[in-house]
């Protein structure tokens, strides 16, 4: 995932006016069209800058030159650069320019050049005017730096190999790499479930806040989230200890992360038979007030958890601007 980018922007040049005369030698040259503007647009369907960095310069179309019969040239097409929510935008000198937090809102960054005047517009200056025209205004240019703070509704956290990626895959149409070893998820992965954005963060270990494992560099992406899904594999010998240690790690990493509403999800229930699982749930109820148990191999589990997740999110007030 690419969460930083540097982009070059250029608006469209104004079209040149032209010198033209009708059959009676009267000035009728049209003015040039306006150059295209440059906009940045927030897009909920984009999660990083991988496509943006493939373009060296984002350039709007230049205005067309004027035409005979007093016709103004066609305006240049605007250009839109779509960025994820939430994208912080900085000037080249690192001063903050703006933050994109809303979807489908066009923010104008550069104005296109004004079109030059044709000799029809300058005819009031006598013969000098009739034999004159002006060039279109030069384009504006700007270099911006982009920094991503992902806007995900739900965060999936837990120890490495807790089954987070498998669950996100099952809840959505995402197809992330899944393997039975630690740190399969090396960077935040996002997926969409019925309009809800899910984020699978790299696995945490004891000491993550000190930089162990994959560290905390991706935790900035949790700022705008509403709910933490705390994934704990039923393979753990001591589930209570695993839960308490991870909650302690949450607090060491970030008070914000620690304070978010939590849903405890025990994963990999398929390691037990149906009869055994009944006893496991009875035992869990002695130590946990609220929790869910799931196997990604059981379709009903996924269906039920999807509905549980929607209801839980619906009960959380949306304070994100």
Short mmCIF file of C-alpha atoms in Angstrom, two decimals:
data_model
loop_
_atom_site.label_atom_id
_atom_site.label_comp_id
_atom_site.label_asym_id
_atom_site.label_seq_id
_atom_site.Cartn_x
_atom_site.Cartn_y
_atom_site.Cartn_z
CA UNK A 1 0.00 0.00 0.00
CA UNK A 2 1.32 3.44 -0.94
CA UNK A 3 0.26 6.02 1.66
CA UNK A 4 2.44 8.94 0.56
CA UNK A 5 2.80 10.59 -2.84
CA UNK A 6 4.17 13.69 -4.53
CA UNK A 7 2.21 15.00 -7.52
CA UNK A 8 2.79 17.68 -10.15
CA UNK A 9 -0.31 19.60 -11.26
CA UNK A 10 -0.81 21.89 -14.22
CA UNK A 11 -3.97 23.66 -15.30
CA UNK A 12 -4.85 24.20 -18.94
CA UNK A 13 -3.39 27.12 -20.89
CA UNK A 14 -5.87 29.65 -22.21
CA UNK A 15 -6.50 29.38 -25.94
CA UNK A 16 -5.10 32.12 -28.17
CA UNK A 17 -7.34 34.66 -29.83
CA UNK A 18 -7.13 34.87 -33.63
CA UNK A 19 -7.08 37.54 -36.33
CA UNK A 20 -9.75 37.00 -38.95
CA UNK A 21 -11.95 39.13 -41.21
CA UNK A 22 -15.28 38.62 -42.87
CA UNK A 23 -15.92 39.30 -46.56
CA UNK A 24 -16.34 43.03 -45.90
CA UNK A 25 -12.97 43.21 -44.12
CA UNK A 26 -14.56 43.63 -40.73
CA UNK A 27 -12.80 41.99 -37.79
CA UNK A 28 -14.47 38.76 -36.75
CA UNK A 29 -11.71 36.70 -35.10
CA UNK A 30 -12.89 34.90 -31.96
CA UNK A 31 -11.25 34.74 -28.55
CA UNK A 32 -9.60 31.64 -27.15
CA UNK A 33 -11.31 29.21 -24.79
CA UNK A 34 -10.53 29.01 -21.10
CA UNK A 35 -8.04 26.37 -19.96
CA UNK A 36 -9.24 23.49 -17.81
CA UNK A 37 -9.19 23.71 -14.02
CA UNK A 38 -7.60 21.15 -11.68
CA UNK A 39 -9.70 19.57 -8.93
CA UNK A 40 -9.09 17.06 -6.16
CA UNK A 41 -12.03 14.83 -5.24
CA UNK A 42 -12.50 12.54 -2.24
CA UNK A 43 -13.39 9.00 -3.32
CA UNK A 44 -14.53 6.34 -0.84
CA UNK A 45 -13.71 3.63 -3.36
CA UNK A 46 -9.96 4.38 -3.38
CA UNK A 47 -7.75 3.20 -0.55
CA UNK A 48 -4.21 4.32 -1.44
CA UNK A 49 -2.08 6.26 -3.95
CA UNK A 50 -0.92 3.32 -6.08
CA UNK A 51 -2.67 4.62 -9.21
CA UNK A 52 -1.81 8.27 -8.59
CA UNK A 53 1.95 7.68 -8.47
CA UNK A 54 1.83 6.16 -11.96
CA UNK A 55 1.14 9.62 -13.45
CA UNK A 56 4.08 12.04 -13.58
CA UNK A 57 2.04 15.20 -14.18
CA UNK A 58 -1.70 15.74 -13.95
CA UNK A 59 -2.43 18.23 -16.70
CA UNK A 60 -5.80 19.75 -17.59
CA UNK A 61 -6.64 20.38 -21.24
CA UNK A 62 -5.71 23.73 -22.77
CA UNK A 63 -8.38 26.01 -24.17
CA UNK A 64 -8.82 25.89 -27.95
CA UNK A 65 -7.90 28.83 -30.16
CA UNK A 66 -10.61 31.24 -31.27
CA UNK A 67 -12.50 30.69 -34.50
CA UNK A 68 -13.79 32.78 -37.36
CA UNK A 69 -17.26 34.32 -37.24
CA UNK A 70 -16.58 35.70 -33.76
CA UNK A 71 -16.68 32.22 -32.24
CA UNK A 72 -14.91 31.61 -28.96
CA UNK A 73 -12.71 28.55 -28.85
CA UNK A 74 -13.83 25.54 -26.88
CA UNK A 75 -12.89 25.52 -23.19
CA UNK A 76 -10.36 22.93 -22.08
CA UNK A 77 -11.58 19.92 -20.11
CA UNK A 78 -11.10 20.07 -16.34
CA UNK A 79 -9.15 17.28 -14.67
CA UNK A 80 -10.09 15.53 -11.43
CA UNK A 81 -7.60 13.69 -9.24
CA UNK A 82 -9.43 11.21 -7.03
CA UNK A 83 -7.90 10.55 -3.62
CA UNK A 84 -8.92 8.38 -0.64
CA UNK A 85 -10.67 9.62 2.46
CA UNK A 86 -8.87 10.99 4.57
CA UNK A 87 -6.01 12.56 2.55
CA UNK A 88 -3.88 15.35 3.99
CA UNK A 89 -2.43 17.63 1.33
CA UNK A 90 0.72 19.68 1.83
CA UNK A 91 2.50 22.31 -0.21
CA UNK A 92 5.98 21.55 -1.47
CA UNK A 93 7.44 23.35 1.56
CA UNK A 94 5.48 20.96 3.86
CA UNK A 95 2.94 23.56 4.99
CA UNK A 96 -0.51 21.99 5.25
CA UNK A 97 -2.77 22.94 2.37
CA UNK A 98 -6.03 21.10 3.10
CA UNK A 99 -7.53 17.77 4.18
CA UNK A 100 -9.98 15.79 2.06
CA UNK A 101 -12.59 14.20 4.34
CA UNK A 102 -15.80 14.26 2.30
CA UNK A 103 -16.80 12.11 -0.64
CA UNK A 104 -17.56 13.51 -4.11
CA UNK A 105 -16.75 17.12 -3.13
CA UNK A 106 -14.67 18.85 -5.83
CA UNK A 107 -11.96 21.10 -4.41
CA UNK A 108 -10.44 23.44 -6.98
CA UNK A 109 -6.66 23.54 -6.76
CA UNK A 110 -5.69 25.45 -9.92
CA UNK A 111 -7.56 27.77 -12.28
CA UNK A 112 -7.22 27.30 -16.00
CA UNK A 113 -5.75 30.15 -18.02
CA UNK A 114 -8.09 32.80 -19.45
CA UNK A 115 -8.45 32.75 -23.21
CA UNK A 116 -6.75 35.42 -25.31
CA UNK A 117 -8.78 38.03 -27.20
CA UNK A 118 -9.50 37.81 -30.91
CA UNK A 119 -9.42 40.87 -33.13
CA UNK A 120 -13.23 41.17 -32.96
CA UNK A 121 -12.94 41.94 -29.24
CA UNK A 122 -10.15 44.47 -29.96
CA UNK A 123 -11.86 46.20 -32.91
CA UNK A 124 -12.64 49.31 -30.84
CA UNK A 125 -8.94 50.24 -30.96
CA UNK A 126 -9.09 51.06 -34.66
CA UNK A 127 -6.91 49.38 -37.27
CA UNK A 128 -4.32 48.54 -34.65
CA UNK A 129 -6.97 46.58 -32.81
CA UNK A 130 -8.30 44.90 -35.92
CA UNK A 131 -4.80 43.66 -36.69
CA UNK A 132 -4.18 42.49 -33.13
CA UNK A 133 -4.98 39.53 -30.94
CA UNK A 134 -3.72 38.35 -27.54
CA UNK A 135 -2.37 35.02 -26.46
CA UNK A 136 -4.08 32.88 -23.86
CA UNK A 137 -3.00 33.06 -20.23
CA UNK A 138 -0.27 30.66 -19.17
CA UNK A 139 -1.27 27.65 -17.05
CA UNK A 140 -0.81 27.51 -13.29
CA UNK A 141 1.50 24.88 -11.82
CA UNK A 142 1.76 23.37 -8.37
CA UNK A 143 3.51 20.52 -6.59
CA UNK A 144 1.63 18.86 -3.74
CA UNK A 145 2.50 16.16 -1.23
CA UNK A 146 -0.21 13.70 -0.22
CA UNK A 147 -0.37 11.77 3.03
CA UNK A 148 -3.03 9.17 3.70
CA UNK A 149 -4.99 8.58 6.88
CA UNK A 150 -7.34 5.75 5.92
CA UNK A 151 -10.99 6.18 6.80
CA UNK A 152 -12.20 2.74 7.82
CA UNK A 153 -15.34 2.05 9.81
CA UNK A 154 -14.14 -1.18 11.41
CA UNK A 155 -10.64 -2.29 12.46
CA UNK A 156 -9.72 -5.97 12.77
CA UNK A 157 -6.91 -6.41 15.30
CA UNK A 158 -5.30 -9.31 17.06
CA UNK A 159 -2.22 -11.46 17.35
CA UNK A 160 -0.57 -12.66 14.14
CA UNK A 161 -2.34 -15.67 12.63
CA UNK A 162 -5.59 -14.92 14.48
CA UNK A 163 -7.55 -15.36 11.26
CA UNK A 164 -8.26 -11.67 10.62
CA UNK A 165 -7.58 -11.74 6.89
CA UNK A 166 -9.70 -14.84 6.36
CA UNK A 167 -12.63 -13.17 8.09
CA UNK A 168 -12.30 -9.94 6.10
CA UNK A 169 -12.13 -12.02 2.92
CA UNK A 170 -15.27 -13.91 3.90
CA UNK A 171 -17.22 -10.78 4.84
CA UNK A 172 -16.35 -9.01 1.60
CA UNK A 173 -15.17 -9.77 -1.90
CA UNK A 174 -11.54 -9.09 -1.00
CA UNK A 175 -8.96 -11.77 -1.74
CA UNK A 176 -5.93 -11.12 0.44
CA UNK A 177 -3.03 -13.47 0.93
CA UNK A 178 -3.80 -15.94 3.71
CA UNK A 179 -1.28 -18.39 5.13
CA UNK A 180 -0.74 -20.35 8.38
CA UNK A 181 2.23 -18.30 9.55
CA UNK A 182 2.72 -15.03 11.36
CA UNK A 183 2.67 -11.62 9.67
CA UNK A 184 0.92 -12.67 6.46
CA UNK A 185 -0.62 -9.18 6.53
CA UNK A 186 2.33 -6.82 6.16
CA UNK A 187 0.35 -3.60 5.71
CA UNK A 188 -3.23 -2.40 6.20
CA UNK A 189 -5.69 -4.10 3.87
CA UNK A 190 -9.10 -2.62 3.17
CA UNK A 191 -12.29 -4.17 1.90
CA UNK A 192 -15.92 -3.11 1.60
CA UNK A 193 -18.86 -4.98 3.10
CA UNK A 194 -22.21 -3.55 1.98
CA UNK A 195 -20.83 -0.01 2.05
CA UNK A 196 -18.91 -0.50 5.32
CA UNK A 197 -15.13 -0.18 5.05
CA UNK A 198 -13.20 -2.89 6.90
CA UNK A 199 -9.50 -2.61 7.75
CA UNK A 200 -7.28 -5.60 8.48
CA UNK A 201 -4.22 -4.31 10.33
CA UNK A 202 -0.96 -6.25 10.64
CA UNK A 203 -0.85 -8.57 13.64
CA UNK A 204 0.20 -7.11 16.97
CA UNK A 205 2.59 -8.78 19.37
CA UNK A 206 3.74 -7.95 22.88
CA UNK A 207 5.99 -4.92 22.53
CA UNK A 208 4.47 -3.66 19.29
CA UNK A 209 4.37 -0.17 20.82
CA UNK A 210 8.16 -0.39 21.22
CA UNK A 211 8.59 -1.19 17.54
CA UNK A 212 8.66 -4.97 17.79
CA UNK A 213 7.07 -7.07 15.06
CA UNK A 214 5.78 -4.76 12.35
CA UNK A 215 5.63 -1.80 14.72
CA UNK A 216 3.00 0.92 14.95
CA UNK A 217 3.62 2.91 11.77
CA UNK A 218 0.22 1.93 10.38
CA UNK A 219 -1.79 2.84 13.48
CA UNK A 220 -2.33 6.40 12.24
CA UNK A 221 -4.97 4.85 9.99
CA UNK A 222 -7.19 4.05 13.00
CA UNK A 223 -8.01 7.68 13.80
CA UNK A 224 -11.38 7.77 12.04
CA UNK A 225 -12.61 4.28 12.92
CA UNK A 226 -15.76 3.49 14.92
CA UNK A 227 -15.29 -0.09 16.10
CA UNK A 228 -12.48 -2.54 16.90
CA UNK A 229 -12.98 -6.24 16.23
CA UNK A 230 -10.62 -7.96 18.67
CA UNK A 231 -9.82 -11.31 17.05
CA UNK A 232 -8.65 -14.13 19.32
CA UNK A 233 -7.97 -17.61 18.00
CA UNK A 234 -9.54 -20.46 19.96
CA UNK A 235 -6.21 -22.21 19.45
CA UNK A 236 -4.85 -20.14 22.39
CA UNK A 237 -4.45 -22.22 25.54
CA UNK A 238 -5.40 -19.33 27.84
CA UNK A 239 -8.04 -17.14 26.16
CA UNK A 240 -8.45 -14.78 29.11
CA UNK A 241 -4.71 -14.14 29.27
CA UNK A 242 -4.56 -13.60 25.50
CA UNK A 243 -7.37 -11.06 25.73
CA UNK A 244 -5.90 -9.14 28.68
CA UNK A 245 -2.43 -8.99 27.16
CA UNK A 246 -3.75 -7.65 23.88
CA UNK A 247 -5.90 -5.03 25.65
CA UNK A 248 -2.77 -3.94 27.52
CA UNK A 249 -0.97 -3.66 24.20
CA UNK A 250 -3.84 -1.55 22.79
CA UNK A 251 -3.47 0.89 25.68
CA UNK A 252 0.30 1.14 25.31
CA UNK A 253 -0.06 1.81 21.60
CA UNK A 254 -2.83 4.40 21.67
CA UNK A 255 -5.40 5.70 24.14
CA UNK A 256 -7.70 6.37 21.18
CA UNK A 257 -7.44 2.76 20.03
CA UNK A 258 -8.02 1.53 23.58
CA UNK A 259 -11.13 3.70 24.00
CA UNK A 260 -12.89 2.63 20.81
CA UNK A 261 -15.98 0.39 21.14
CA UNK A 262 -14.89 -3.25 21.01
CA UNK A 263 -16.39 -6.48 19.77
CA UNK A 264 -14.59 -9.65 20.88
CA UNK A 265 -14.47 -12.29 18.16
CA UNK A 266 -13.20 -15.79 18.88
CA UNK A 267 -12.00 -17.34 15.63
CA UNK A 268 -11.26 -20.80 14.26
CA UNK A 269 -14.16 -22.50 16.04
CA UNK A 270 -13.90 -25.32 13.49
CA UNK A 271 -11.12 -26.88 15.57
CA UNK A 272 -13.94 -28.17 17.82
CA UNK A 273 -16.86 -30.46 17.13
CA UNK A 274 -20.37 -29.02 17.58
CA UNK A 275 -20.68 -30.71 20.97
CA UNK A 276 -17.30 -29.44 22.12
CA UNK A 277 -18.11 -25.93 20.95
CA UNK A 278 -21.19 -25.79 23.17
CA UNK A 279 -18.97 -26.42 26.19
CA UNK A 280 -16.39 -23.89 24.98
CA UNK A 281 -19.07 -21.19 24.74
CA UNK A 282 -20.31 -22.00 28.26
CA UNK A 283 -16.77 -21.56 29.54
CA UNK A 284 -16.34 -18.27 27.67
CA UNK A 285 -19.51 -16.84 29.21
CA UNK A 286 -17.92 -17.14 32.65
CA UNK A 287 -15.21 -14.63 31.68
CA UNK A 288 -16.65 -12.52 28.84
CA UNK A 289 -19.96 -10.65 28.94
CA UNK A 290 -20.28 -10.23 25.17
CA UNK A 291 -18.49 -12.07 22.39
CA UNK A 292 -18.99 -13.80 19.06
CA UNK A 293 -17.61 -17.16 17.90
CA UNK A 294 -16.92 -17.81 14.25
CA UNK A 295 -15.49 -20.18 11.68
CA UNK A 296 -14.79 -18.88 8.19
CA UNK A 297 -15.69 -22.33 6.89
CA UNK A 298 -19.27 -22.07 8.16
CA UNK A 299 -21.47 -19.97 5.91
CA UNK A 300 -24.07 -19.35 8.61
CA UNK A 301 -21.39 -18.04 10.97
CA UNK A 302 -20.30 -15.47 8.38
CA UNK A 303 -23.89 -14.49 7.59
CA UNK A 304 -24.79 -14.08 11.27
CA UNK A 305 -21.64 -12.12 12.06
CA UNK A 306 -22.24 -9.78 9.12
CA UNK A 307 -25.66 -8.92 10.56
CA UNK A 308 -24.23 -8.56 14.08
CA UNK A 309 -21.61 -6.17 12.76
CA UNK A 310 -24.20 -4.02 10.99
CA UNK A 311 -26.36 -3.80 14.12
CA UNK A 312 -23.38 -2.92 16.31
CA UNK A 313 -22.28 -0.16 13.93
CA UNK A 314 -25.83 1.15 13.78
CA UNK A 315 -25.80 1.58 17.55
CA UNK A 316 -22.61 3.66 17.47
CA UNK A 317 -23.16 7.37 16.81
CA UNK A 318 -21.22 8.63 13.81
CA UNK A 319 -18.99 11.43 15.06
CA UNK A 320 -16.66 11.39 12.06
CA UNK A 321 -16.89 14.53 9.96
#
